[in-house]
mmCIF file with all atom_site columns, C-alpha atoms in Angstrom:
data_model
loop_
_atom_site.group_PDB
_atom_site.id
_atom_site.type_symbol
_atom_site.label_atom_id
_atom_site.label_alt_id
_atom_site.label_comp_id
_atom_site.label_asym_id
_atom_site.label_entity_id
_atom_site.label_seq_id
_atom_site.pdbx_PDB_ins_code
_atom_site.Cartn_x
_atom_site.Cartn_y
_atom_site.Cartn_z
_atom_site.occupancy
_atom_site.B_iso_or_equiv
_atom_site.pdbx_formal_charge
_atom_site.auth_seq_id
_atom_site.auth_comp_id
_atom_site.auth_asym_id
_atom_site.auth_atom_id
_atom_site.pdbx_PDB_model_num
ATOM 1   C CA . MET S 1 1   ? -82.650 -15.031 56.035 1.00 0.00 ? 1   MET S CA 1
ATOM 2   C CA . ARG S 1 2   ? -81.458 -16.765 58.894 1.00 0.00 ? 2   ARG S CA 1
ATOM 3   C CA . LYS S 1 3   ? -78.513 -17.724 56.869 1.00 0.00 ? 3   LYS S CA 1
ATOM 4   C CA . VAL S 1 4   ? -77.767 -14.265 56.653 1.00 0.00 ? 4   VAL S CA 1
ATOM 5   C CA . GLN S 1 5   ? -78.183 -13.360 60.257 1.00 0.00 ? 5   GLN S CA 1
ATOM 6   C CA . ASN S 1 6   ? -76.258 -16.635 61.257 1.00 0.00 ? 6   ASN S CA 1
ATOM 7   C CA . GLN S 1 7   ? -73.115 -15.430 59.172 1.00 0.00 ? 7   GLN S CA 1
ATOM 8   C CA . LEU S 1 8   ? -73.096 -12.034 60.577 1.00 0.00 ? 8   LEU S CA 1
ATOM 9   C CA . ASN S 1 9   ? -72.962 -12.936 63.890 1.00 0.00 ? 9   ASN S CA 1
ATOM 10  C CA . LYS S 1 10  ? -70.386 -15.747 62.993 1.00 0.00 ? 10  LYS S CA 1
ATOM 11  C CA . ASN S 1 11  ? -68.569 -12.199 61.304 1.00 0.00 ? 11  ASN S CA 1
ATOM 12  C CA . ASN S 1 12  ? -68.790 -10.281 64.722 1.00 0.00 ? 12  ASN S CA 1
ATOM 13  C CA . VAL S 1 13  ? -71.976 -8.578  63.568 1.00 0.00 ? 13  VAL S CA 1
ATOM 14  C CA . PRO S 1 14  ? -74.381 -9.153  66.335 1.00 0.00 ? 14  PRO S CA 1
ATOM 15  C CA . ILE S 1 15  ? -77.995 -9.374  65.711 1.00 0.00 ? 15  ILE S CA 1
ATOM 16  C CA . SER S 1 16  ? -80.791 -11.632 66.770 1.00 0.00 ? 16  SER S CA 1
ATOM 17  C CA . VAL S 1 17  ? -81.871 -14.609 64.499 1.00 0.00 ? 17  VAL S CA 1
ATOM 18  C CA . ASP S 1 18  ? -85.473 -13.939 63.416 1.00 0.00 ? 18  ASP S CA 1
ATOM 19  C CA . GLY S 1 19  ? -85.272 -14.543 59.879 1.00 0.00 ? 19  GLY S CA 1
ATOM 20  C CA . ILE S 1 20  ? -86.784 -10.950 59.285 1.00 0.00 ? 20  ILE S CA 1
ATOM 21  C CA . PHE S 1 21  ? -84.921 -8.886  56.580 1.00 0.00 ? 21  PHE S CA 1
ATOM 22  C CA . GLY S 1 22  ? -86.003 -5.687  58.309 1.00 0.00 ? 22  GLY S CA 1
ATOM 23  C CA . SER S 1 23  ? -84.362 -2.376  59.334 1.00 0.00 ? 23  SER S CA 1
ATOM 24  C CA . ILE S 1 24  ? -82.060 -3.913  61.918 1.00 0.00 ? 24  ILE S CA 1
ATOM 25  C CA . THR S 1 25  ? -80.697 -6.919  59.515 1.00 0.00 ? 25  THR S CA 1
ATOM 26  C CA . LEU S 1 26  ? -80.545 -3.761  57.070 1.00 0.00 ? 26  LEU S CA 1
ATOM 27  C CA . LYS S 1 27  ? -78.294 -1.665  58.955 1.00 0.00 ? 27  LYS S CA 1
ATOM 28  C CA . LYS S 1 28  ? -76.023 -4.556  60.403 1.00 0.00 ? 28  LYS S CA 1
ATOM 29  C CA . VAL S 1 29  ? -75.670 -5.624  56.620 1.00 0.00 ? 29  VAL S CA 1
ATOM 30  C CA . LYS S 1 30  ? -74.757 -2.059  55.881 1.00 0.00 ? 30  LYS S CA 1
ATOM 31  C CA . GLU S 1 31  ? -72.114 -2.399  58.948 1.00 0.00 ? 31  GLU S CA 1
ATOM 32  C CA . PHE S 1 32  ? -70.622 -5.420  57.548 1.00 0.00 ? 32  PHE S CA 1
ATOM 33  C CA . GLN S 1 33  ? -70.187 -3.883  54.347 1.00 0.00 ? 33  GLN S CA 1
ATOM 34  C CA . MET S 1 34  ? -68.053 -0.995  55.312 1.00 0.00 ? 34  MET S CA 1
ATOM 35  C CA . ARG S 1 35  ? -65.854 -3.438  57.513 1.00 0.00 ? 35  ARG S CA 1
ATOM 36  C CA . ARG S 1 36  ? -65.234 -5.438  54.386 1.00 0.00 ? 36  ARG S CA 1
ATOM 37  C CA . HIS S 1 37  ? -65.027 -2.383  51.657 1.00 0.00 ? 37  HIS S CA 1
ATOM 38  C CA . LEU S 1 38  ? -67.806 -3.827  50.015 1.00 0.00 ? 38  LEU S CA 1
ATOM 39  C CA . ASN S 1 39  ? -70.475 -1.598  48.390 1.00 0.00 ? 39  ASN S CA 1
ATOM 40  C CA . THR S 1 40  ? -72.767 -0.565  50.949 1.00 0.00 ? 40  THR S CA 1
ATOM 41  C CA . ASP S 1 41  ? -76.064 -0.876  49.319 1.00 0.00 ? 41  ASP S CA 1
ATOM 42  C CA . ARG S 1 42  ? -77.335 -2.865  52.323 1.00 0.00 ? 42  ARG S CA 1
ATOM 43  C CA . LYS S 1 43  ? -78.364 -5.939  49.971 1.00 0.00 ? 43  LYS S CA 1
ATOM 44  C CA . VAL S 1 44  ? -76.828 -9.400  49.844 1.00 0.00 ? 44  VAL S CA 1
ATOM 45  C CA . GLY S 1 45  ? -75.515 -9.573  46.706 1.00 0.00 ? 45  GLY S CA 1
ATOM 46  C CA . PRO S 1 46  ? -72.906 -11.842 45.371 1.00 0.00 ? 46  PRO S CA 1
ATOM 47  C CA . SER S 1 47  ? -69.902 -10.125 46.827 1.00 0.00 ? 47  SER S CA 1
ATOM 48  C CA . THR S 1 48  ? -71.725 -9.471  50.271 1.00 0.00 ? 48  THR S CA 1
ATOM 49  C CA . TRP S 1 49  ? -72.738 -13.374 50.002 1.00 0.00 ? 49  TRP S CA 1
ATOM 50  C CA . THR S 1 50  ? -69.022 -14.610 49.361 1.00 0.00 ? 50  THR S CA 1
ATOM 51  C CA . ALA S 1 51  ? -67.753 -12.156 51.993 1.00 0.00 ? 51  ALA S CA 1
ATOM 52  C CA . LEU S 1 52  ? -70.243 -13.283 54.584 1.00 0.00 ? 52  LEU S CA 1
ATOM 53  C CA . TYR S 1 53  ? -68.727 -17.005 54.163 1.00 0.00 ? 53  TYR S CA 1
ATOM 54  C CA . GLN S 1 54  ? -65.090 -16.228 53.059 1.00 0.00 ? 54  GLN S CA 1
ATOM 55  C CA . THR S 1 55  ? -63.752 -15.646 56.710 1.00 0.00 ? 55  THR S CA 1
ATOM 56  C CA . GLU S 1 56  ? -62.052 -18.767 58.027 1.00 0.00 ? 56  GLU S CA 1
ATOM 57  C CA . PHE S 1 57  ? -61.472 -17.022 61.342 1.00 0.00 ? 57  PHE S CA 1
ATOM 58  C CA . PRO S 1 58  ? -63.769 -14.158 61.662 1.00 0.00 ? 58  PRO S CA 1
ATOM 59  C CA . TYR S 1 59  ? -62.889 -10.677 63.640 1.00 0.00 ? 59  TYR S CA 1
ATOM 60  C CA . PRO S 1 60  ? -63.082 -11.333 67.740 1.00 0.00 ? 60  PRO S CA 1
ATOM 61  C CA . GLY S 1 61  ? -64.544 -8.192  68.169 1.00 0.00 ? 61  GLY S CA 1
ATOM 62  C CA . HIS S 1 62  ? -61.873 -6.620  69.847 1.00 0.00 ? 62  HIS S CA 1
ATOM 63  C CA . VAL S 1 63  ? -58.234 -5.492  69.034 1.00 0.00 ? 63  VAL S CA 1
ATOM 64  C CA . ILE S 1 64  ? -55.298 -7.556  69.397 1.00 0.00 ? 64  ILE S CA 1
ATOM 65  C CA . LYS S 1 65  ? -51.910 -5.718  70.550 1.00 0.00 ? 65  LYS S CA 1
ATOM 66  C CA . ILE S 1 66  ? -48.798 -6.135  72.336 1.00 0.00 ? 66  ILE S CA 1
ATOM 67  C CA . GLY S 1 67  ? -49.010 -7.884  75.431 1.00 0.00 ? 67  GLY S CA 1
ATOM 68  C CA . ASP S 1 68  ? -52.081 -10.413 74.569 1.00 0.00 ? 68  ASP S CA 1
ATOM 69  C CA . ARG S 1 69  ? -51.907 -14.108 74.056 1.00 0.00 ? 69  ARG S CA 1
ATOM 70  C CA . GLY S 1 70  ? -53.821 -16.755 72.827 1.00 0.00 ? 70  GLY S CA 1
ATOM 71  C CA . MET S 1 71  ? -55.212 -18.261 69.917 1.00 0.00 ? 71  MET S CA 1
ATOM 72  C CA . ASN S 1 72  ? -56.325 -15.017 67.918 1.00 0.00 ? 72  ASN S CA 1
ATOM 73  C CA . VAL S 1 73  ? -52.379 -14.223 68.452 1.00 0.00 ? 73  VAL S CA 1
ATOM 74  C CA . THR S 1 74  ? -51.499 -17.767 67.288 1.00 0.00 ? 74  THR S CA 1
ATOM 75  C CA . ARG S 1 75  ? -53.362 -17.144 64.125 1.00 0.00 ? 75  ARG S CA 1
ATOM 76  C CA . ILE S 1 76  ? -51.996 -13.985 63.574 1.00 0.00 ? 76  ILE S CA 1
ATOM 77  C CA . GLN S 1 77  ? -48.552 -14.826 63.619 1.00 0.00 ? 77  GLN S CA 1
ATOM 78  C CA . ALA S 1 78  ? -49.030 -17.863 61.361 1.00 0.00 ? 78  ALA S CA 1
ATOM 79  C CA . ARG S 1 79  ? -50.896 -15.490 58.730 1.00 0.00 ? 79  ARG S CA 1
ATOM 80  C CA . LEU S 1 80  ? -48.413 -12.986 58.992 1.00 0.00 ? 80  LEU S CA 1
ATOM 81  C CA . ASN S 1 81  ? -45.707 -15.591 58.455 1.00 0.00 ? 81  ASN S CA 1
ATOM 82  C CA . ASP S 1 82  ? -48.100 -16.776 55.321 1.00 0.00 ? 82  ASP S CA 1
ATOM 83  C CA . ALA S 1 83  ? -47.658 -13.258 54.060 1.00 0.00 ? 83  ALA S CA 1
ATOM 84  C CA . GLY S 1 84  ? -43.831 -13.030 54.381 1.00 0.00 ? 84  GLY S CA 1
ATOM 85  C CA . GLY S 1 85  ? -43.087 -12.675 57.652 1.00 0.00 ? 85  GLY S CA 1
ATOM 86  C CA . SER S 1 86  ? -40.694 -14.707 59.934 1.00 0.00 ? 86  SER S CA 1
ATOM 87  C CA . ILE S 1 87  ? -41.688 -14.580 63.292 1.00 0.00 ? 87  ILE S CA 1
ATOM 88  C CA . LYS S 1 88  ? -42.223 -17.433 66.142 1.00 0.00 ? 88  LYS S CA 1
ATOM 89  C CA . VAL S 1 89  ? -45.499 -18.848 66.357 1.00 0.00 ? 89  VAL S CA 1
ATOM 90  C CA . ASP S 1 90  ? -45.778 -18.762 70.015 1.00 0.00 ? 90  ASP S CA 1
ATOM 91  C CA . SER S 1 91  ? -48.955 -17.151 70.784 1.00 0.00 ? 91  SER S CA 1
ATOM 92  C CA . ILE S 1 92  ? -47.614 -13.919 72.742 1.00 0.00 ? 92  ILE S CA 1
ATOM 93  C CA . PHE S 1 93  ? -47.796 -10.652 70.801 1.00 0.00 ? 93  PHE S CA 1
ATOM 94  C CA . GLY S 1 94  ? -44.396 -9.192  71.507 1.00 0.00 ? 94  GLY S CA 1
ATOM 95  C CA . LEU S 1 95  ? -42.104 -6.729  69.818 1.00 0.00 ? 95  LEU S CA 1
ATOM 96  C CA . LYS S 1 96  ? -41.704 -8.734  67.000 1.00 0.00 ? 96  LYS S CA 1
ATOM 97  C CA . THR S 1 97  ? -45.009 -9.628  66.167 1.00 0.00 ? 97  THR S CA 1
ATOM 98  C CA . GLN S 1 98  ? -46.095 -5.662  66.664 1.00 0.00 ? 98  GLN S CA 1
ATOM 99  C CA . VAL S 1 99  ? -42.620 -5.004  63.986 1.00 0.00 ? 99  VAL S CA 1
ATOM 100 C CA . LYS S 1 100 ? -44.464 -7.415  61.520 1.00 0.00 ? 100 LYS S CA 1
ATOM 101 C CA . VAL S 1 101 ? -48.170 -6.177  62.175 1.00 0.00 ? 101 VAL S CA 1
ATOM 102 C CA . LYS S 1 102 ? -46.693 -2.856  61.212 1.00 0.00 ? 102 LYS S CA 1
ATOM 103 C CA . GLU S 1 103 ? -44.855 -3.647  58.052 1.00 0.00 ? 103 GLU S CA 1
ATOM 104 C CA . PHE S 1 104 ? -48.120 -5.859  56.988 1.00 0.00 ? 104 PHE S CA 1
ATOM 105 C CA . GLN S 1 105 ? -50.316 -2.688  57.608 1.00 0.00 ? 105 GLN S CA 1
ATOM 106 C CA . LYS S 1 106 ? -47.887 -0.245  55.736 1.00 0.00 ? 106 LYS S CA 1
ATOM 107 C CA . LYS S 1 107 ? -47.655 -3.068  52.583 1.00 0.00 ? 107 LYS S CA 1
ATOM 108 C CA . PHE S 1 108 ? -52.049 -2.769  52.184 1.00 0.00 ? 108 PHE S CA 1
ATOM 109 C CA . GLY S 1 109 ? -51.985 1.070   53.048 1.00 0.00 ? 109 GLY S CA 1
ATOM 110 C CA . LEU S 1 110 ? -53.756 0.922   56.572 1.00 0.00 ? 110 LEU S CA 1
ATOM 111 C CA . GLN S 1 111 ? -53.216 2.903   59.606 1.00 0.00 ? 111 GLN S CA 1
ATOM 112 C CA . VAL S 1 112 ? -49.989 1.891   60.982 1.00 0.00 ? 112 VAL S CA 1
ATOM 113 C CA . ASP S 1 113 ? -50.138 1.252   64.662 1.00 0.00 ? 113 ASP S CA 1
ATOM 114 C CA . GLY S 1 114 ? -49.214 -2.220  64.943 1.00 0.00 ? 114 GLY S CA 1
ATOM 115 C CA . ILE S 1 115 ? -52.507 -3.119  66.432 1.00 0.00 ? 115 ILE S CA 1
ATOM 116 C CA . VAL S 1 116 ? -54.833 -5.428  65.089 1.00 0.00 ? 116 VAL S CA 1
ATOM 117 C CA . GLY S 1 117 ? -57.838 -4.356  64.622 1.00 0.00 ? 117 GLY S CA 1
ATOM 118 C CA . PRO S 1 118 ? -61.173 -5.201  62.221 1.00 0.00 ? 118 PRO S CA 1
ATOM 119 C CA . GLU S 1 119 ? -59.697 -3.485  59.154 1.00 0.00 ? 119 GLU S CA 1
ATOM 120 C CA . THR S 1 120 ? -56.297 -4.841  59.818 1.00 0.00 ? 120 THR S CA 1
ATOM 121 C CA . TRP S 1 121 ? -57.483 -8.532  60.628 1.00 0.00 ? 121 TRP S CA 1
ATOM 122 C CA . ASP S 1 122 ? -60.295 -8.391  57.396 1.00 0.00 ? 122 ASP S CA 1
ATOM 123 C CA . ILE S 1 123 ? -57.021 -7.960  55.091 1.00 0.00 ? 123 ILE S CA 1
ATOM 124 C CA . LEU S 1 124 ? -55.023 -10.051 56.778 1.00 0.00 ? 124 LEU S CA 1
ATOM 125 C CA . PHE S 1 125 ? -57.239 -13.051 56.879 1.00 0.00 ? 125 PHE S CA 1
ATOM 126 C CA . ASN S 1 126 ? -58.956 -12.241 53.638 1.00 0.00 ? 126 ASN S CA 1
ATOM 127 C CA . TYR S 1 127 ? -56.622 -11.264 50.913 1.00 0.00 ? 127 TYR S CA 1
ATOM 128 C CA . GLN S 1 128 ? -55.361 -13.459 48.265 1.00 0.00 ? 128 GLN S CA 1
ATOM 129 C CA . GLU S 1 129 ? -51.542 -13.995 47.771 1.00 0.00 ? 129 GLU S CA 1
#
């Protein structure tokens, strides 16, 4: 159980690591499943287990938007380029990055707001080309 709790923390679903699969852990597993659009059965079956270990770059816990700078922006820009974009990877979330985020959101049926929140992040970093 500690492995599940540790992986929840790595995926920005904060939980105390106590090794007990109690009501708090059940709630946190369901939260994780909802974020990843998995069956919200609160069980750590094969799809949930895989998703817990799949994200190379877990969601940082806050939205990333125009004006932001740093490693998360670099990762977003690089991944947008992997998805067919052609923007400069400069760690600065400017207008060109915002446009590419909106294009990505539209392509995947997400809310088109140009902001990288948990849903956009999860699809950006977990979809298979």
